[in-house]
CSV table of C-alpha atoms in Angstrom, one decimal:
chain,number,residue,atom,x,y,z
M,1069,MET,CA,-10.3,-28.3,53.3
M,1070,ASN,CA,-8.8,-28.3,49.7
M,1071,THR,CA,-5.5,-26.3,49.8
M,1072,ARG,CA,-4.2,-27.3,46.3
M,1073,PRO,CA,-2.8,-24.3,44.4
M,1074,TYR,CA,-4.5,-22.9,41.3
M,1075,ARG,CA,-3.1,-24.4,38.1
M,1076,PRO,CA,-3.5,-22.2,35.1
M,1077,TYR,CA,-4.4,-24.8,32.5
M,1078,GLN,CA,-6.3,-27.2,34.7
M,1079,GLY,CA,-9.9,-27.6,33.7
M,1080,SER,CA,-9.4,-25.7,30.4
M,1081,GLY,CA,-7.5,-28.4,28.5
M,1082,HIS,CA,-4.5,-27.5,26.5
M,1083,TRP,CA,-6.0,-24.8,24.2
M,1084,GLY,CA,-4.1,-22.0,25.9
M,1085,ARG,CA,-0.7,-23.6,25.3
M,1086,THR,CA,-1.7,-24.6,21.8
M,1087,LEU,CA,-2.6,-21.0,20.9
M,1088,VAL,CA,0.5,-19.6,22.5
M,1089,LEU,CA,2.7,-21.9,20.5
M,1090,LEU,CA,0.9,-21.2,17.3
M,1091,GLY,CA,1.0,-17.5,17.9
M,1092,ALA,CA,4.7,-17.6,18.7
M,1093,LEU,CA,5.3,-19.6,15.5
M,1094,LEU,CA,3.5,-17.0,13.4
M,1095,LEU,CA,5.4,-14.2,15.0
M,1096,VAL,CA,8.7,-15.9,14.3
M,1097,LEU,CA,7.7,-16.6,10.6
M,1098,SER,CA,6.6,-13.0,10.3
M,1099,LEU,CA,10.0,-11.8,11.5
M,1100,LEU,CA,11.8,-14.2,9.2
M,1101,ALA,CA,9.8,-13.0,6.3
M,1102,PHE,CA,10.5,-9.4,7.1
M,1103,PHE,CA,14.3,-9.9,7.3
M,1104,LEU,CA,14.9,-12.6,4.7
M,1105,LEU,CA,12.4,-12.1,1.9
M,1106,PRO,CA,12.7,-9.5,-0.9
M,1107,PHE,CA,11.8,-5.9,-0.1
M,1108,SER,CA,8.7,-6.0,-2.2
M,1109,VAL,CA,7.3,-8.9,0.0
M,1110,GLN,CA,8.3,-7.6,3.4
M,1111,LYS,CA,5.3,-5.3,3.7
M,1112,PHE,CA,3.0,-8.4,3.8
M,1113,ALA,CA,4.7,-9.8,6.9
M,1114,ALA,CA,2.4,-7.7,9.1
M,1115,PHE,CA,-0.6,-10.0,8.5
M,1116,PRO,CA,0.8,-13.2,10.0
M,1117,GLY,CA,2.5,-11.0,12.6
M,1118,ALA,CA,-0.8,-9.5,13.7
M,1119,ALA,CA,-2.5,-12.9,13.7
M,1120,GLY,CA,0.3,-14.4,15.8
M,1121,LEU,CA,0.2,-11.6,18.4
M,1122,PHE,CA,-3.6,-12.0,18.8
M,1123,LEU,CA,-3.3,-15.8,19.2
M,1124,LEU,CA,-0.4,-15.4,21.7
M,1125,LEU,CA,-2.3,-12.9,23.8
M,1126,TYR,CA,-5.5,-14.9,23.6
M,1127,GLY,CA,-3.7,-18.1,24.6
M,1128,LEU,CA,-2.1,-16.4,27.6
M,1129,THR,CA,-5.5,-15.6,29.1
M,1130,ALA,CA,-5.7,-19.3,30.0
M,1131,ARG,CA,-3.1,-18.6,32.6
M,1132,CYS,CA,-5.3,-16.2,34.4
M,1133,ALA,CA,-8.0,-16.9,37.0
M,1134,PRO,CA,-11.2,-18.0,35.2
M,1135,SER,CA,-13.1,-14.7,35.7
M,1136,THR,CA,-10.1,-12.5,34.7
M,1137,GLY,CA,-9.4,-14.7,31.7
M,1138,ARG,CA,-13.0,-14.4,30.4
M,1139,LEU,CA,-12.8,-10.6,30.8
M,1140,LEU,CA,-9.5,-10.4,28.9
M,1141,ARG,CA,-10.8,-12.6,26.1
M,1142,ARG,CA,-13.9,-10.4,25.7
M,1143,ILE,CA,-11.7,-7.4,25.4
M,1144,LEU,CA,-9.4,-9.0,22.9
M,1145,LEU,CA,-12.4,-10.2,20.8
M,1146,ALA,CA,-13.9,-6.6,21.0
M,1147,LEU,CA,-10.6,-5.2,19.7
M,1148,LEU,CA,-10.5,-7.8,16.9
M,1149,ALA,CA,-14.0,-6.9,15.9
M,1150,PHE,CA,-13.1,-3.2,15.9
M,1151,CYS,CA,-10.0,-3.8,13.8
M,1152,LEU,CA,-12.0,-5.9,11.3
M,1153,LEU,CA,-14.7,-3.2,11.0
M,1154,LEU,CA,-12.1,-0.5,10.5
M,1155,PHE,CA,-10.4,-2.6,7.9
M,1156,ALA,CA,-13.7,-3.0,6.1
M,1157,VAL,CA,-14.4,0.7,6.1
M,1158,LEU,CA,-10.9,1.5,4.7
M,1159,GLU,CA,-11.4,-1.2,2.1
M,1160,GLY,CA,-14.6,0.5,1.1
M,1161,ILE,CA,-12.8,3.8,0.7
M,1162,VAL,CA,-10.1,2.1,-1.5
M,1163,LEU,CA,-12.8,0.4,-3.7
M,1164,ALA,CA,-14.8,3.6,-4.0
M,1165,GLY,CA,-11.7,5.5,-5.1
M,1166,SER,CA,-10.5,3.0,-7.7
M,1167,ARG,CA,-12.1,4.8,-10.6
M,1168,THR,CA,-11.1,6.8,-13.7
M,1169,ASP,CA,-12.2,10.4,-13.3
M,1170,ILE,CA,-10.9,12.8,-15.9
M,1171,ALA,CA,-11.8,16.5,-15.9
M,1172,GLN,CA,-13.1,18.0,-19.1
M,1173,GLY,CA,-13.1,21.5,-20.5
M,1174,GLU,CA,-10.9,24.1,-18.7
M,1175,GLY,CA,-9.8,21.5,-16.1
M,1176,ALA,CA,-8.6,19.0,-18.7
M,1177,PRO,CA,-5.2,17.6,-17.7
M,1178,GLU,CA,-2.0,19.0,-19.2
M,1179,VAL,CA,0.6,16.8,-17.4
M,1180,MET,CA,0.4,13.1,-16.8
M,1181,VAL,CA,2.1,11.6,-13.7
M,1182,ILE,CA,2.7,7.8,-13.8
M,1183,PHE,CA,3.3,6.3,-10.3
M,1184,GLY,CA,6.0,3.7,-10.1
M,1185,CYS,CA,5.8,0.1,-9.0
M,1186,GLN,CA,8.2,-2.8,-8.7
M,1187,VAL,CA,10.8,-3.4,-11.4
M,1188,LYS,CA,12.1,-6.9,-11.9
M,1189,GLU,CA,15.3,-8.2,-13.6
M,1190,ASP,CA,13.4,-8.6,-16.8
M,1191,GLY,CA,11.7,-5.2,-16.7
M,1192,PRO,CA,8.5,-3.7,-15.2
M,1193,SER,CA,6.3,-5.9,-13.0
M,1194,GLU,CA,2.9,-6.9,-14.1
M,1195,LEU,CA,1.2,-4.1,-12.1
M,1196,LEU,CA,3.6,-1.5,-13.6
M,1197,ARG,CA,3.1,-2.7,-17.1
M,1198,ASP,CA,-0.7,-2.3,-16.5
M,1199,ARG,CA,0.0,1.4,-15.6
M,1200,LEU,CA,2.2,2.0,-18.5
M,1201,ASP,CA,0.0,0.3,-21.1
M,1202,THR,CA,-3.0,2.4,-19.8
M,1203,ALA,CA,-0.9,5.5,-20.1
M,1204,LEU,CA,0.2,4.7,-23.6
M,1205,ALA,CA,-3.4,4.1,-24.7
M,1206,TYR,CA,-4.3,7.6,-23.4
M,1207,LEU,CA,-1.3,9.2,-25.0
M,1208,GLU,CA,-2.3,8.0,-28.4
M,1209,ASP,CA,-5.2,10.5,-28.3
M,1210,HIS,CA,-3.2,13.1,-26.3
M,1211,PRO,CA,0.4,13.0,-27.7
M,1212,ASP,CA,1.3,16.5,-26.7
M,1213,MET,CA,1.1,15.9,-22.9
M,1214,THR,CA,4.1,16.1,-20.7
M,1215,VAL,CA,4.7,12.9,-18.8
M,1216,VAL,CA,6.4,12.5,-15.4
M,1217,VAL,CA,7.5,9.0,-14.5
M,1218,SER,CA,8.0,8.9,-10.7
M,1219,GLY,CA,9.8,6.2,-8.8
M,1220,GLY,CA,13.3,5.6,-7.3
M,1221,GLN,CA,15.3,2.4,-7.2
M,1222,GLY,CA,14.5,-0.1,-4.4
M,1223,PRO,CA,17.2,-2.5,-2.9
M,1224,ASP,CA,15.8,-5.4,-5.0
M,1225,GLU,CA,15.4,-3.5,-8.3
M,1226,PRO,CA,18.0,-3.4,-11.1
M,1227,VAL,CA,17.3,0.2,-12.1
M,1228,SER,CA,15.1,3.0,-10.9
M,1229,GLU,CA,11.4,2.7,-11.6
M,1230,ALA,CA,11.5,6.0,-13.4
M,1231,GLN,CA,14.2,4.7,-15.8
M,1232,ALA,CA,12.3,1.5,-16.4
M,1233,MET,CA,9.2,3.4,-17.2
M,1234,TYR,CA,11.0,5.7,-19.5
M,1235,ASP,CA,12.5,2.8,-21.4
M,1236,TYR,CA,9.2,1.0,-21.7
M,1237,LEU,CA,7.3,4.1,-22.9
M,1238,THR,CA,9.9,5.1,-25.5
M,1239,ALA,CA,10.2,1.5,-26.7
M,1240,HIS,CA,6.4,1.6,-27.4
M,1241,GLY,CA,6.4,4.9,-29.3
M,1242,ALA,CA,6.2,7.6,-26.7
M,1243,GLU,CA,8.4,10.7,-27.3
M,1244,GLY,CA,11.3,10.7,-25.0
M,1245,GLU,CA,11.7,14.5,-25.0
M,1246,ARG,CA,8.3,14.8,-23.4
M,1247,ILE,CA,9.1,12.5,-20.5
M,1248,VAL,CA,10.6,13.9,-17.2
M,1249,LEU,CA,12.1,11.5,-14.8
M,1250,GLU,CA,11.6,11.7,-11.0
M,1251,ASP,CA,13.9,8.9,-9.8
M,1252,GLN,CA,14.5,9.7,-6.1
M,1253,SER,CA,11.2,8.7,-4.4
M,1254,SER,CA,10.7,5.5,-2.4
M,1255,ASN,CA,7.0,5.6,-1.6
M,1256,THR,CA,3.8,7.3,-2.7
M,1257,TRP,CA,4.2,10.3,-0.4
M,1258,GLU,CA,7.6,11.0,-1.9
M,1259,ASN,CA,6.3,10.4,-5.4
M,1260,ILE,CA,3.9,13.3,-4.9
M,1261,ARG,CA,6.3,15.6,-3.0
M,1262,TYR,CA,9.2,15.2,-5.5
M,1263,THR,CA,6.8,15.5,-8.5
M,1264,LEU,CA,5.4,18.7,-7.1
M,1265,ALA,CA,9.0,20.0,-6.6
M,1266,LEU,CA,9.4,19.6,-10.4
M,1267,PHE,CA,6.4,21.9,-10.9
M,1268,GLN,CA,7.8,24.4,-8.4
M,1269,SER,CA,11.3,24.4,-10.0
M,1270,GLY,CA,9.9,24.9,-13.5
M,1271,ALA,CA,11.2,21.5,-14.7
M,1272,VAL,CA,7.6,20.7,-15.5
M,1273,GLU,CA,5.3,23.3,-16.8
M,1274,GLY,CA,1.6,23.3,-16.1
M,1275,GLY,CA,-1.1,25.0,-14.1
M,1276,GLY,CA,-1.9,22.2,-11.7
M,1277,LYS,CA,-4.0,20.2,-14.2
M,1278,VAL,CA,-2.7,16.8,-13.6
M,1279,LEU,CA,-3.7,13.3,-14.6
M,1280,ALA,CA,-2.4,10.7,-12.1
M,1281,VAL,CA,-2.0,7.2,-13.5
M,1282,SER,CA,-1.9,4.1,-11.3
M,1283,ASN,CA,-3.8,0.9,-10.5
M,1284,GLY,CA,-7.2,1.4,-9.2
M,1285,PHE,CA,-6.5,0.3,-5.6
M,1286,HIS,CA,-3.8,3.1,-5.4
M,1287,LEU,CA,-5.9,6.1,-6.4
M,1288,ALA,CA,-7.8,6.9,-3.2
M,1289,ARG,CA,-4.5,7.3,-1.4
M,1290,ILE,CA,-3.0,9.4,-4.2
M,1291,ARG,CA,-6.0,11.8,-4.1
M,1292,MET,CA,-5.7,12.2,-0.3
M,1293,LEU,CA,-2.0,12.9,-0.3
M,1294,TRP,CA,-2.1,15.2,-3.3
M,1295,ALA,CA,-4.8,17.3,-1.6
M,1296,ARG,CA,-2.6,17.4,1.5
M,1297,GLU,CA,0.6,18.5,-0.3
M,1298,TRP,CA,-0.5,20.8,-3.2
M,1299,GLU,CA,-0.8,24.4,-2.3
M,1300,GLY,CA,-3.3,26.6,-4.2
M,1301,PRO,CA,-5.9,25.6,-6.8
M,1302,TYR,CA,-5.4,22.5,-8.9
M,1303,THR,CA,-7.4,19.9,-10.8
M,1304,LEU,CA,-6.4,16.2,-10.2
M,1305,SER,CA,-7.8,13.7,-12.7
M,1306,THR,CA,-7.2,10.0,-12.3
M,1307,LEU,CA,-6.8,7.2,-14.8
M,1308,ALA,CA,-7.3,3.7,-13.3
M,1309,ALA,CA,-5.2,1.0,-14.7
M,1310,PRO,CA,-6.4,-2.6,-14.4
M,1311,SER,CA,-4.6,-5.1,-12.2
M,1312,SER,CA,-4.3,-8.0,-14.6
M,1313,HIS,CA,-2.2,-10.2,-12.4
M,1314,LEU,CA,-4.6,-11.9,-10.0
M,1315,PRO,CA,-2.3,-12.7,-7.1
M,1316,SER,CA,-0.9,-9.1,-7.2
M,1317,ARG,CA,-4.4,-7.6,-7.3
M,1318,LEU,CA,-5.6,-9.7,-4.3
M,1319,SER,CA,-2.5,-8.9,-2.2
M,1320,MET,CA,-2.6,-5.2,-3.0
M,1321,TYR,CA,-6.3,-4.8,-2.1
M,1322,LEU,CA,-5.4,-6.5,1.3
M,1323,ARG,CA,-2.4,-4.2,1.8
M,1324,GLU,CA,-3.8,-0.9,0.6
M,1325,PRO,CA,-6.2,-0.3,3.6
M,1326,LEU,CA,-3.2,-0.5,5.9
M,1327,ALA,CA,-1.2,1.8,3.6
M,1328,LEU,CA,-4.1,4.3,3.5
M,1329,ALA,CA,-4.3,4.4,7.3
M,1330,LYS,CA,-0.5,4.7,7.6
M,1331,SER,CA,-0.4,7.6,5.1
M,1332,TRP,CA,-3.3,9.4,6.8
M,1333,LEU,CA,-1.4,9.2,10.1
M,1334,LEU,CA,2.2,9.7,9.2
M,1335,ASP,CA,2.7,11.1,5.7
M,1336,ARG,CA,2.7,14.8,6.5
């Protein structure tokens, strides 16, 4: 009678240990990226972290009895398929929302709100310049609009995003007296809340006819959060800026579905 004890990896090669080591490595790299890289890059550490966690759990199933291991692997693969499907649906919402939609007639916008983005040592980032240049092109035909520039100062930014936007706009011909700075917000939810507080306090005049300016990937989330926060009737138009910097465009379209899910769940 064979009384040898069960050995977790026997008969299955070393794939389990390989996946565990690879998963642990990705988790460590994700943690290092989160704590050591600039604030603007930290948010992307979730991707290698999630991949590392999946590989770690999948590899650990090799330590189970064969039938249990197969069941656990099927469950993990089903969860992975569900997450990928959910990500695809959210990406579709982001893509569908990345459009310019400006009301006409009585609903025509009276106030422009430009949403902030990263500021570097030499000025606005590529994505932020895209937003500002798009806003400037619109203001050429609508010079009487009030403009709100919304964005605080991150830990890796030399000045607030609002101040950097004000400086850029006025340097390119915009009238400084028509620009209102909202320089306290640190994310999209606060952009909207603090901007609406300017309406409520009377610092910005307008009847809820607003033109939100941001890169296309950002607009679906702006519409959702604006509808959640604004009380009473309003008309929100959107002006989609291009994302001319290819690496930034690709990274943001990967990040935005996660940000959309986070905002839907937590930004209340």
